[in-house]
mmCIF file of C-alpha atoms and ligand atoms in Angstrom:
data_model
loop_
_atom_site.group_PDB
_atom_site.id
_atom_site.type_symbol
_atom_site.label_atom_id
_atom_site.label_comp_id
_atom_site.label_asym_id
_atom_site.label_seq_id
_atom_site.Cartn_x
_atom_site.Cartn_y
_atom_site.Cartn_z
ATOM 1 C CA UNK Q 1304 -20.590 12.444 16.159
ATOM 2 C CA UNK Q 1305 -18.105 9.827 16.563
ATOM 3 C CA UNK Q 1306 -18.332 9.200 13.356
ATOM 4 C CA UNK Q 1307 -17.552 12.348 12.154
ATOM 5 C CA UNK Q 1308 -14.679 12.637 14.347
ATOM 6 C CA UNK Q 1309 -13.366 9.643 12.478
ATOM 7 C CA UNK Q 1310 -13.114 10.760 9.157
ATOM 8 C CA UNK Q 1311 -11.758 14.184 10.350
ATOM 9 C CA UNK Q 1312 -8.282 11.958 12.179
ATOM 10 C CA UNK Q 1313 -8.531 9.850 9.195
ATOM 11 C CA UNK Q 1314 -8.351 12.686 6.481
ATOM 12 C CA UNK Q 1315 -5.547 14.735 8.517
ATOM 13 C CA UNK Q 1316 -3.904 12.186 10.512
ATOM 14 C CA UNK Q 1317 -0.821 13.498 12.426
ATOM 15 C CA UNK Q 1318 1.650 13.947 9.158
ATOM 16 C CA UNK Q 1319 0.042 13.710 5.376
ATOM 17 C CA UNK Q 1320 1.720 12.410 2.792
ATOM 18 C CA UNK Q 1321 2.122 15.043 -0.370
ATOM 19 C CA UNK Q 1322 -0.439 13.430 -2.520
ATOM 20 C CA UNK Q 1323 -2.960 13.220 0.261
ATOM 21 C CA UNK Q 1324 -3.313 16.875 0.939
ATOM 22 C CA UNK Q 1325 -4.709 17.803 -2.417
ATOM 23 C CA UNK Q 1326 -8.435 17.445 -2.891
ATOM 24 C CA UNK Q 1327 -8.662 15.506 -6.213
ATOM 25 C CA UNK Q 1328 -10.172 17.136 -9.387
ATOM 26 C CA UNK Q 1329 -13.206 15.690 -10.778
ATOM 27 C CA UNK Q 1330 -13.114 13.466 -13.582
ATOM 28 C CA UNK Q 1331 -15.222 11.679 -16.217
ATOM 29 C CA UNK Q 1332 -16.089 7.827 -15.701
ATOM 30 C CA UNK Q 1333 -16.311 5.359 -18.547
ATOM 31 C CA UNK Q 1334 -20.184 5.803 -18.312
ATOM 32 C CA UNK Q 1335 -19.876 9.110 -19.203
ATOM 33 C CA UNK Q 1336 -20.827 10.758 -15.594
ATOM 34 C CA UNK Q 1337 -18.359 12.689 -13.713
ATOM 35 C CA UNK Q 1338 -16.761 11.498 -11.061
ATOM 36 C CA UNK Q 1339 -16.150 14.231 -7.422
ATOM 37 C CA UNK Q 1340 -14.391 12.552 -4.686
ATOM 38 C CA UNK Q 1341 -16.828 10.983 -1.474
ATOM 39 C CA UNK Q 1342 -14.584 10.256 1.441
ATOM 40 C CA UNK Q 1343 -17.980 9.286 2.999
ATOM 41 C CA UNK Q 1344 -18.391 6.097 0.277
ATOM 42 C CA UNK Q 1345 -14.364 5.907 0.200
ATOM 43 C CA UNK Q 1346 -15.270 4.983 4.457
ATOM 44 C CA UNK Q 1347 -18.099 2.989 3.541
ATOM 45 C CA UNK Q 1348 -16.612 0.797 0.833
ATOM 46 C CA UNK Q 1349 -13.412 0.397 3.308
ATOM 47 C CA UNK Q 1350 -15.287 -1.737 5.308
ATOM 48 C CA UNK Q 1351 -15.302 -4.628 3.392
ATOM 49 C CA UNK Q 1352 -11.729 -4.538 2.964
ATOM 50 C CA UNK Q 1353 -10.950 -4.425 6.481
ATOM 51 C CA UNK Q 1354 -12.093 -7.696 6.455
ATOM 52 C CA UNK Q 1355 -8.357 -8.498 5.538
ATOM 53 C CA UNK Q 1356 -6.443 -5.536 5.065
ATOM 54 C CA UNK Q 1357 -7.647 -4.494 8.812
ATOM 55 C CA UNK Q 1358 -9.634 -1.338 9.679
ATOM 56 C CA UNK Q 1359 -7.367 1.168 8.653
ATOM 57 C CA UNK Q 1360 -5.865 -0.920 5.638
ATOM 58 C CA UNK Q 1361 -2.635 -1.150 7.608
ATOM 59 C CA UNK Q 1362 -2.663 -5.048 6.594
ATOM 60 C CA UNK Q 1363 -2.069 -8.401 8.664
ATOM 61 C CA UNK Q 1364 -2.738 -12.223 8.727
ATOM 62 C CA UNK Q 1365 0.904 -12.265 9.595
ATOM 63 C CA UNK Q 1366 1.837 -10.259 6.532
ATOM 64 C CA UNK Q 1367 -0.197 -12.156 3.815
ATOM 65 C CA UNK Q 1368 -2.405 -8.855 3.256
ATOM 66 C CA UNK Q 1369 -0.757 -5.703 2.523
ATOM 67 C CA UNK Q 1370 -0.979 -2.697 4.026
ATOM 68 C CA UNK Q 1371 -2.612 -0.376 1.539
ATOM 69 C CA UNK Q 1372 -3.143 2.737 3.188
ATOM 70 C CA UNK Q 1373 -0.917 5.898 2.251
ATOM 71 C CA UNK Q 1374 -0.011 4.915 -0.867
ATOM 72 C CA UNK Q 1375 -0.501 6.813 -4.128
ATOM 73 C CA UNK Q 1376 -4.060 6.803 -5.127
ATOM 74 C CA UNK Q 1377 -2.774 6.124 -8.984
ATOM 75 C CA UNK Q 1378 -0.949 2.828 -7.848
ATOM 76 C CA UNK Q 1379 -3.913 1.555 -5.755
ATOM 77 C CA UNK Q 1380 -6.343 2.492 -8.370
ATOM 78 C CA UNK Q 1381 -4.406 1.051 -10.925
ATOM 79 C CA UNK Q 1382 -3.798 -2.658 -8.763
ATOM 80 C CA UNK Q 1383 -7.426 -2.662 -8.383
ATOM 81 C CA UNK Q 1384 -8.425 -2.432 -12.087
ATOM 82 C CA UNK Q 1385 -5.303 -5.186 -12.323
ATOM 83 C CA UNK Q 1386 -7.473 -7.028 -10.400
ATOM 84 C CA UNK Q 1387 -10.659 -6.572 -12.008
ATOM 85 C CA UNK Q 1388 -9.424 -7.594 -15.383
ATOM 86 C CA UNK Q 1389 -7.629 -10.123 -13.928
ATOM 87 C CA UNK Q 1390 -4.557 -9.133 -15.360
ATOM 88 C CA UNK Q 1391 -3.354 -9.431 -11.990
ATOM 89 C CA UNK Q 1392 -4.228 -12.776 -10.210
ATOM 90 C CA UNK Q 1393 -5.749 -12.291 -6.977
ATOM 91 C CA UNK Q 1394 -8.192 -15.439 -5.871
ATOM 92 C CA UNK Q 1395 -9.099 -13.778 -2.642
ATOM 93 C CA UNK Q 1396 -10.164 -10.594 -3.949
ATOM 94 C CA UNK Q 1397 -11.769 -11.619 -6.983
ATOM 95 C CA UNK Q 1398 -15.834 -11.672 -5.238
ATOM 96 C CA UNK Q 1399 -14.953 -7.460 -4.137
ATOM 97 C CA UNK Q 1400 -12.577 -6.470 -7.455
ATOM 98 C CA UNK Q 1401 -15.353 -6.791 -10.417
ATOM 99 C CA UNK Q 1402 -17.755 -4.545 -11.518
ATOM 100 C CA UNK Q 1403 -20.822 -4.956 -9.908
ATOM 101 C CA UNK Q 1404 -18.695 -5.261 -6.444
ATOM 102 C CA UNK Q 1405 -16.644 -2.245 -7.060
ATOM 103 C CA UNK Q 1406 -17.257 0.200 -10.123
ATOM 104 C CA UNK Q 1407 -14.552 2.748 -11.292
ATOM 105 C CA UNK Q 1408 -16.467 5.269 -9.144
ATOM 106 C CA UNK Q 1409 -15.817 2.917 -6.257
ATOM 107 C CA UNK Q 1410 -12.276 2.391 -7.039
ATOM 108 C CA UNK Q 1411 -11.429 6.343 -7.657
ATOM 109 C CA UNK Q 1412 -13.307 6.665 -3.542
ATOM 110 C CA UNK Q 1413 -11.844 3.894 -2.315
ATOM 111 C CA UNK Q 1414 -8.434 4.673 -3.766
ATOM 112 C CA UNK Q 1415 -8.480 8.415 -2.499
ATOM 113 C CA UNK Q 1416 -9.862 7.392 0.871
ATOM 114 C CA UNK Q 1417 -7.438 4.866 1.248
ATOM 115 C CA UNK Q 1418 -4.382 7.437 -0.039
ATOM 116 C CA UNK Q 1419 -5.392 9.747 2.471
ATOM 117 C CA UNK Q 1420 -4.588 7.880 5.501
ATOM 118 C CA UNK Q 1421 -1.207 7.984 6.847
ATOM 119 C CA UNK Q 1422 -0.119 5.141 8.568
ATOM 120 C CA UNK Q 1423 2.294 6.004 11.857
ATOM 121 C CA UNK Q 1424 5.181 4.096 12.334
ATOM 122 C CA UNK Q 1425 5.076 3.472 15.855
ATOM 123 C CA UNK Q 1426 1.940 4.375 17.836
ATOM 124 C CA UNK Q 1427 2.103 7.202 19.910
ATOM 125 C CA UNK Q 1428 3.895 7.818 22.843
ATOM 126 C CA UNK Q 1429 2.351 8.104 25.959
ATOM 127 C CA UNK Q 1430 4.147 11.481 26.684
ATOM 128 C CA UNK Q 1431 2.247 13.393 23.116
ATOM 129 C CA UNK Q 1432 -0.911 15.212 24.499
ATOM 130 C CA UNK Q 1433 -3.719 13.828 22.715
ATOM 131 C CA UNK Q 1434 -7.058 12.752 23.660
ATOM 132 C CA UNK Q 1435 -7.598 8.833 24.085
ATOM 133 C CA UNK Q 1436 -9.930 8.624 20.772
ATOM 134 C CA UNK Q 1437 -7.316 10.149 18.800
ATOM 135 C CA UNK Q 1438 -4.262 7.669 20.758
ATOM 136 C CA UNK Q 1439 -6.149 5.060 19.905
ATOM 137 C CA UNK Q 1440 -7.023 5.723 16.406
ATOM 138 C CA UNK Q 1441 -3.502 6.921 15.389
ATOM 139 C CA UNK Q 1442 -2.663 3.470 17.248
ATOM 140 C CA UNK Q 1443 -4.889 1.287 15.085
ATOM 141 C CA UNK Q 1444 -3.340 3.074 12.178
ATOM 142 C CA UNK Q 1445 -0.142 2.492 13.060
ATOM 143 C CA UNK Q 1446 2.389 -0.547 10.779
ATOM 144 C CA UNK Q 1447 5.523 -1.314 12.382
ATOM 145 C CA UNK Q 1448 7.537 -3.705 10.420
ATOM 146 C CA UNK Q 1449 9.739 -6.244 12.683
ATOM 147 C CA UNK Q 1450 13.460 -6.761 11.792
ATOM 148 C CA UNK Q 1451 14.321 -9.341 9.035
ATOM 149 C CA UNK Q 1452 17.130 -11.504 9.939
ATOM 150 C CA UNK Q 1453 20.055 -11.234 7.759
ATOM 151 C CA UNK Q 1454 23.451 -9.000 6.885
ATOM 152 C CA UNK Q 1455 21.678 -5.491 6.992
ATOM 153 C CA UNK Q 1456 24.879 -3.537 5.097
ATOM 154 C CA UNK Q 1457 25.177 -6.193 2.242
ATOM 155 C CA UNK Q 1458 21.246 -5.612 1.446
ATOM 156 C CA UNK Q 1459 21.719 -2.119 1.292
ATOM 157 C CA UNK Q 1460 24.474 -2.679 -1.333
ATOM 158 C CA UNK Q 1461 21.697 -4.551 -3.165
ATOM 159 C CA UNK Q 1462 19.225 -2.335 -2.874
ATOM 160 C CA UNK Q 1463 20.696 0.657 -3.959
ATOM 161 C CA UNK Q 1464 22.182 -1.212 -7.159
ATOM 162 C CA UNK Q 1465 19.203 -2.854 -8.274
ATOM 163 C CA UNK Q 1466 16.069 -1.195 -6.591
ATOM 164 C CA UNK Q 1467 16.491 2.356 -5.403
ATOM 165 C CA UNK Q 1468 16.223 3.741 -8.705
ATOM 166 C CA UNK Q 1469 12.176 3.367 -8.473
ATOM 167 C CA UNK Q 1470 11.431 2.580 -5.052
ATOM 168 C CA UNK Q 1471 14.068 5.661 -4.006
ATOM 169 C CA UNK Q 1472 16.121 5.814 -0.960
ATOM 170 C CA UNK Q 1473 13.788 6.118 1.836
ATOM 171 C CA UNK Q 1474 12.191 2.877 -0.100
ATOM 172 C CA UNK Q 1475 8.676 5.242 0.467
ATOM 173 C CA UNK Q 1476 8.425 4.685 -3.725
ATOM 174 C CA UNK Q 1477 7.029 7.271 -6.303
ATOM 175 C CA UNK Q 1478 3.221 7.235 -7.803
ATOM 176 C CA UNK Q 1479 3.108 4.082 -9.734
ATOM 177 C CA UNK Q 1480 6.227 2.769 -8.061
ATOM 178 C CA UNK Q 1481 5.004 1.610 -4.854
ATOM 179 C CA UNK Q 1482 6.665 1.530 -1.484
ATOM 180 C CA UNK Q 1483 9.007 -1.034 -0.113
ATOM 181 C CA UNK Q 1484 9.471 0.641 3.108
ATOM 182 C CA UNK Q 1485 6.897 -0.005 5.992
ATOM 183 C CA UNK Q 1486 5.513 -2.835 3.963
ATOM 184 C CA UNK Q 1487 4.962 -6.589 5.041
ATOM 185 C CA UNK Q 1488 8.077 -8.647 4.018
ATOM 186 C CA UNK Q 1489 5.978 -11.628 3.967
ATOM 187 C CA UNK Q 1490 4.077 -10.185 1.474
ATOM 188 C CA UNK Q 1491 7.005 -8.749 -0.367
ATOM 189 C CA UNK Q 1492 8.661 -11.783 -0.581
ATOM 190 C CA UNK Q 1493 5.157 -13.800 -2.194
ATOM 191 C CA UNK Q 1494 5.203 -10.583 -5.028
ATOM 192 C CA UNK Q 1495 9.039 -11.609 -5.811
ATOM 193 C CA UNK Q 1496 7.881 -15.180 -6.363
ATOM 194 C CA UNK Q 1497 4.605 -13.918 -8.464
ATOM 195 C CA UNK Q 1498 7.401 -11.457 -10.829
ATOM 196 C CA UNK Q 1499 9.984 -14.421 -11.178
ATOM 197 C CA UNK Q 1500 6.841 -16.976 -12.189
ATOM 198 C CA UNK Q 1501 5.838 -14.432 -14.344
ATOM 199 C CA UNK Q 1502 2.195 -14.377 -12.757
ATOM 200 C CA UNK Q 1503 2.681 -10.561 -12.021
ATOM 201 C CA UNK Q 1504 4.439 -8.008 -14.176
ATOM 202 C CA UNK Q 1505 7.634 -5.808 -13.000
ATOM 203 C CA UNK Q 1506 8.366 -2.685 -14.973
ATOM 204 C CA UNK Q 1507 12.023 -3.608 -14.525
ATOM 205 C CA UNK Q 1508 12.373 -7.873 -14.898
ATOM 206 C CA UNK Q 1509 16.503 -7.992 -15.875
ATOM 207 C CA UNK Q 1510 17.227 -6.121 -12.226
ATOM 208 C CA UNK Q 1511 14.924 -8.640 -10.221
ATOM 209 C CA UNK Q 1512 16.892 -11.675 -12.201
ATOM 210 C CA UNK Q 1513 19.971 -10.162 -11.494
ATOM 211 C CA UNK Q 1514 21.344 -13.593 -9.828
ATOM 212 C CA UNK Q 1515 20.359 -13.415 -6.269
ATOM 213 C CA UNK Q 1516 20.866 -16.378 -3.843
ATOM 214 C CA UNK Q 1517 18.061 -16.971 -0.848
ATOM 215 C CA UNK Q 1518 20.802 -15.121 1.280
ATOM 216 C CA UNK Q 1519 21.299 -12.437 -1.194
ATOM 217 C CA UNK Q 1520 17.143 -12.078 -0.678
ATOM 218 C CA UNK Q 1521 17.230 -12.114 3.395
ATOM 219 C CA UNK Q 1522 19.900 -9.627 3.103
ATOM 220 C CA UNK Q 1523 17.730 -7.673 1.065
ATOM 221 C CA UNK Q 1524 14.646 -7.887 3.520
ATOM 222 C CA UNK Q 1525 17.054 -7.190 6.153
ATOM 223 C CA UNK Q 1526 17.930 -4.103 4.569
ATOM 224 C CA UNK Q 1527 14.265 -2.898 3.826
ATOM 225 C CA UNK Q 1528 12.817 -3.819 7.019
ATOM 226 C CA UNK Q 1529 15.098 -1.446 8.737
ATOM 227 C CA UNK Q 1530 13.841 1.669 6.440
ATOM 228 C CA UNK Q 1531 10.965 2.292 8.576
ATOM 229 C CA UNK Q 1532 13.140 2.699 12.155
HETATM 230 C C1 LIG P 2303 -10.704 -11.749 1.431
HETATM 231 C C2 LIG P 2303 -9.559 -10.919 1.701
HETATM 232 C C3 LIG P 2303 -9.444 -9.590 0.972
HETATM 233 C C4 LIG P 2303 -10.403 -8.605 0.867
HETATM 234 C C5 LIG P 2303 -11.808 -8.575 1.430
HETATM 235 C C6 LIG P 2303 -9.771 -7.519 0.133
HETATM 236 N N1 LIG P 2303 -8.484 -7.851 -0.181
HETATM 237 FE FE1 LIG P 2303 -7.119 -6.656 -1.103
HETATM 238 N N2 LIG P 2303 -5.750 -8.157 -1.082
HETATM 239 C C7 LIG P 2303 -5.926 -9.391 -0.498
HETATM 240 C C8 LIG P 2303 -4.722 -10.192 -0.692
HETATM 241 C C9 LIG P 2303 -4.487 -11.621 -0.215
HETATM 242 C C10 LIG P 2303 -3.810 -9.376 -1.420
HETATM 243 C C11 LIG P 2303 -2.393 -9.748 -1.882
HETATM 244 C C12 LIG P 2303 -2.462 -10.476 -3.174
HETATM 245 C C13 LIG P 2303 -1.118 -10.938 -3.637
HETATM 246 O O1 LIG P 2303 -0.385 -11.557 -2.854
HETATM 247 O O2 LIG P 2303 -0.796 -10.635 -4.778
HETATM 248 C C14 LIG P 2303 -4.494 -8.102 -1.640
HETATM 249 C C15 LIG P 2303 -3.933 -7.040 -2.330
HETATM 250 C C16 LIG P 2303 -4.501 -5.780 -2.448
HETATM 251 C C17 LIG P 2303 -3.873 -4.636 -3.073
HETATM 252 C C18 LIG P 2303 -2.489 -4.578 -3.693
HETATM 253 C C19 LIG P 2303 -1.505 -3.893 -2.769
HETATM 254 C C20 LIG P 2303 -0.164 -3.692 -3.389
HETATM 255 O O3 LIG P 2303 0.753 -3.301 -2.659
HETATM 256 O O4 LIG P 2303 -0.013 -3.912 -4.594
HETATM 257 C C21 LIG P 2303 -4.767 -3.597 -3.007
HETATM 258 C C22 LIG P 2303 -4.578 -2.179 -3.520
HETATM 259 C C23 LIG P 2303 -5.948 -4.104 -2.349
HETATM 260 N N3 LIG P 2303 -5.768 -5.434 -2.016
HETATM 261 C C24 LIG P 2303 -7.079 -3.339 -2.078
HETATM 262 C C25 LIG P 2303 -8.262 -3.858 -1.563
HETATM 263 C C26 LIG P 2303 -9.477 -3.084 -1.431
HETATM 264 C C27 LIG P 2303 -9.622 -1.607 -1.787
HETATM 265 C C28 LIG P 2303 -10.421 -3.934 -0.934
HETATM 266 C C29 LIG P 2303 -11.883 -3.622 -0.660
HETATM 267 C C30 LIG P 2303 -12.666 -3.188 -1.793
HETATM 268 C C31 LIG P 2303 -9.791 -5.225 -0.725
HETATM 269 N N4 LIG P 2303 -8.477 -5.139 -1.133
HETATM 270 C C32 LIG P 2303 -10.413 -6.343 -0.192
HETATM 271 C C33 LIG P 2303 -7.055 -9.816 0.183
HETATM 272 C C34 LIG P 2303 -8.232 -9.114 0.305
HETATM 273 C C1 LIG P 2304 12.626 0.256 -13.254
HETATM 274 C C2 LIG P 2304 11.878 0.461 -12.026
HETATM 275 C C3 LIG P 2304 11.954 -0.596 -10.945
HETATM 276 C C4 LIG P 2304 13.076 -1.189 -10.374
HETATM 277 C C5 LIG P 2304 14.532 -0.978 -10.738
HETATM 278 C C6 LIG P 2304 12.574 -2.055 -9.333
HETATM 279 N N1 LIG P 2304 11.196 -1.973 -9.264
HETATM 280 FE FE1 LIG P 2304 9.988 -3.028 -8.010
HETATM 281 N N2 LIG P 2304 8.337 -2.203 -8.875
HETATM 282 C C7 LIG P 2304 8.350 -1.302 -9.924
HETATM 283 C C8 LIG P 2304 6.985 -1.019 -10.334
HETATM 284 C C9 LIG P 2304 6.563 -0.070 -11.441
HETATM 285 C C10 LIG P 2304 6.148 -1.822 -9.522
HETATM 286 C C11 LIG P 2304 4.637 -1.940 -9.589
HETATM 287 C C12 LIG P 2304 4.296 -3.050 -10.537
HETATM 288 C C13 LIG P 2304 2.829 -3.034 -10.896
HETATM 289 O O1 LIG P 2304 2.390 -2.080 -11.503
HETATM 290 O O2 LIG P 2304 2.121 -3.976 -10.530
HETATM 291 C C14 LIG P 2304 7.043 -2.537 -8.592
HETATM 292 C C15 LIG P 2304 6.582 -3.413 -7.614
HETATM 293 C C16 LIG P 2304 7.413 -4.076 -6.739
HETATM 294 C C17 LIG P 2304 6.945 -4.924 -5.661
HETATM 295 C C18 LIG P 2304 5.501 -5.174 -5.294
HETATM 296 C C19 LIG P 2304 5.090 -4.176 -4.205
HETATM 297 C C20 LIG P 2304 3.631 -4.213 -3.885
HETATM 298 O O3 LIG P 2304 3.211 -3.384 -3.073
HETATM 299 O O4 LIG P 2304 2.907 -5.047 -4.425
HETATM 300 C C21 LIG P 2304 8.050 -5.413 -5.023
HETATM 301 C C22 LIG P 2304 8.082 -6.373 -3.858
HETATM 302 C C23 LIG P 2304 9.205 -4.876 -5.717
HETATM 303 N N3 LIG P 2304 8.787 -4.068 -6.751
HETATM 304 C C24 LIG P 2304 10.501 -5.151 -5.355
HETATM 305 C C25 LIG P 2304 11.615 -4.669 -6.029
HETATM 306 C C26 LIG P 2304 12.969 -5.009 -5.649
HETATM 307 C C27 LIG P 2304 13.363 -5.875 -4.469
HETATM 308 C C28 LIG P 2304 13.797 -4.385 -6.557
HETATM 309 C C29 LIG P 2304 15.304 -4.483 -6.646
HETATM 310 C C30 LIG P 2304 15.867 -5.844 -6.674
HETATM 311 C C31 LIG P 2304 12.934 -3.640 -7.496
HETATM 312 N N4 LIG P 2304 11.616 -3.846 -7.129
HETATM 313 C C32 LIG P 2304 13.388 -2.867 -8.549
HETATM 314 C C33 LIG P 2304 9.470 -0.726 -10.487
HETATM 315 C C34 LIG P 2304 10.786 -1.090 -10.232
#
């Protein structure tokens, strides 16, 4: 029963986002079977992920591991074959992201599961009538991103030249474009590093090289940890 109740605040959470509220159609897997969505295995497989992304994939260890929840099911889908073929370098994930681990069936549940849940920006108040199960839940799902030191205007004035074009406005992203907004900085900054190196690819390289200083950067962080106030 509790259970149950779980998956039901999970799958509806308080607001959806737009992608989350349609079921997903069926589709055919590389071995030929077709694939319906199981929140029930996209639950199950979550678990070993909350080893380090936390229980509701909300992220942590101080912002090394993302928060993956509520984001397009296409971009996590697509970051987890990355990492199964290795065309995206990720030592800690590599003994979950391969095929035995996690099969395309796997990745489609985990993806959608993952997709569906909504992460609050500040847990709930103590004045919204709600039972305690679903306070604390909506709680645990909860990322609030702390203010980035730095000159918050000037990092606007870099964002909107150089990244709001795909990550949009509200920094919330589009499908394969993923968010900036209510993200870990810490772990936005390592990516920056990883696209610079060249160890991860960015659809758009020239705008990330666009000469930025360190301060030019905090300003920038500055900026995009304020979008989810
Ligand atoms: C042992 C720790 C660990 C486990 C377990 C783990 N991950 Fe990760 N994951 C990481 C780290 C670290 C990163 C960030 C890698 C980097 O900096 O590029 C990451 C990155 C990701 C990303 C990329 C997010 C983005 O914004 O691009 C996705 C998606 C993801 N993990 C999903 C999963 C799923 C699904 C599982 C369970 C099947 C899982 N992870 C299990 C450590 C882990
Ligand atoms: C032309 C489109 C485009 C522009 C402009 C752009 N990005 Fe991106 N960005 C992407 C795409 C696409 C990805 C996903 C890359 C992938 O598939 O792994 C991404 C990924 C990222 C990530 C990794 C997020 C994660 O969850 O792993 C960060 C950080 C990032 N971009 C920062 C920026 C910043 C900062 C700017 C402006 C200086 C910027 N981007 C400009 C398209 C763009």
């Amino acid at each position: 029963m509790r259970l149950a109740m779980v998956t039901i605040v999970v799958a509806t959470g308080l607001v959806c986002t737009a992608w989350a509220q349609k079921a997903p159609e069926p589709r055919q897997l590389p071995n030929g079977k077709t694939w319906t969505y199981d929140a029930d295995a996209g639950r199950d497989i979550m678990r070993t992920c909350a080893a380090c992304h936390g229980e509701f994939g909300g992220g942590g260890g101080g912002g090394v591991y993302p928060r993956i929840s509520g984001m397009h099911p296409d971009y996590i889908a697509e970051q987890l074959r990355a990492f199964k073929s290795r065309a995206r370098e990720n030592i800690p994930m590599i003994p979950y992201a391969n095929d035995r681990e996690l099969p395309e069936k796997d990745v489609l549940d985990v993806s959608y599961y993952l997709a569906a849940i909504t992460p609050p920006k500040h847990p709930p108040s103590d004045d919204v009538t709600m039972d305690a199960f679903e306070r604390l839940t909506l709680a645990k799902q909860a990322v609030q991103i702390s203010r980035q030191p730095g000159d918050i205007a000037a990092g606007q004035k870099l964002y909107d030249a150089d990244c709001m074009e795909c990550h949009a406005r509200d920094g919330l992203g589009r499908v394969k474009k993923p968010p900036l907004a209510q993200q870990h900085v810490p772990y936005l900054r390592t990516q920056i590093t990883l696209f610079l190196t060249g160890q991860r690819k960015h659809e758009d390289v020239d705008e990330l090289m666009r000469p930025k200083s360190a301060k030019d950067w905090d300003n920038l962080w500055a900026y995009v940890s304020t979008l989810d106030d």
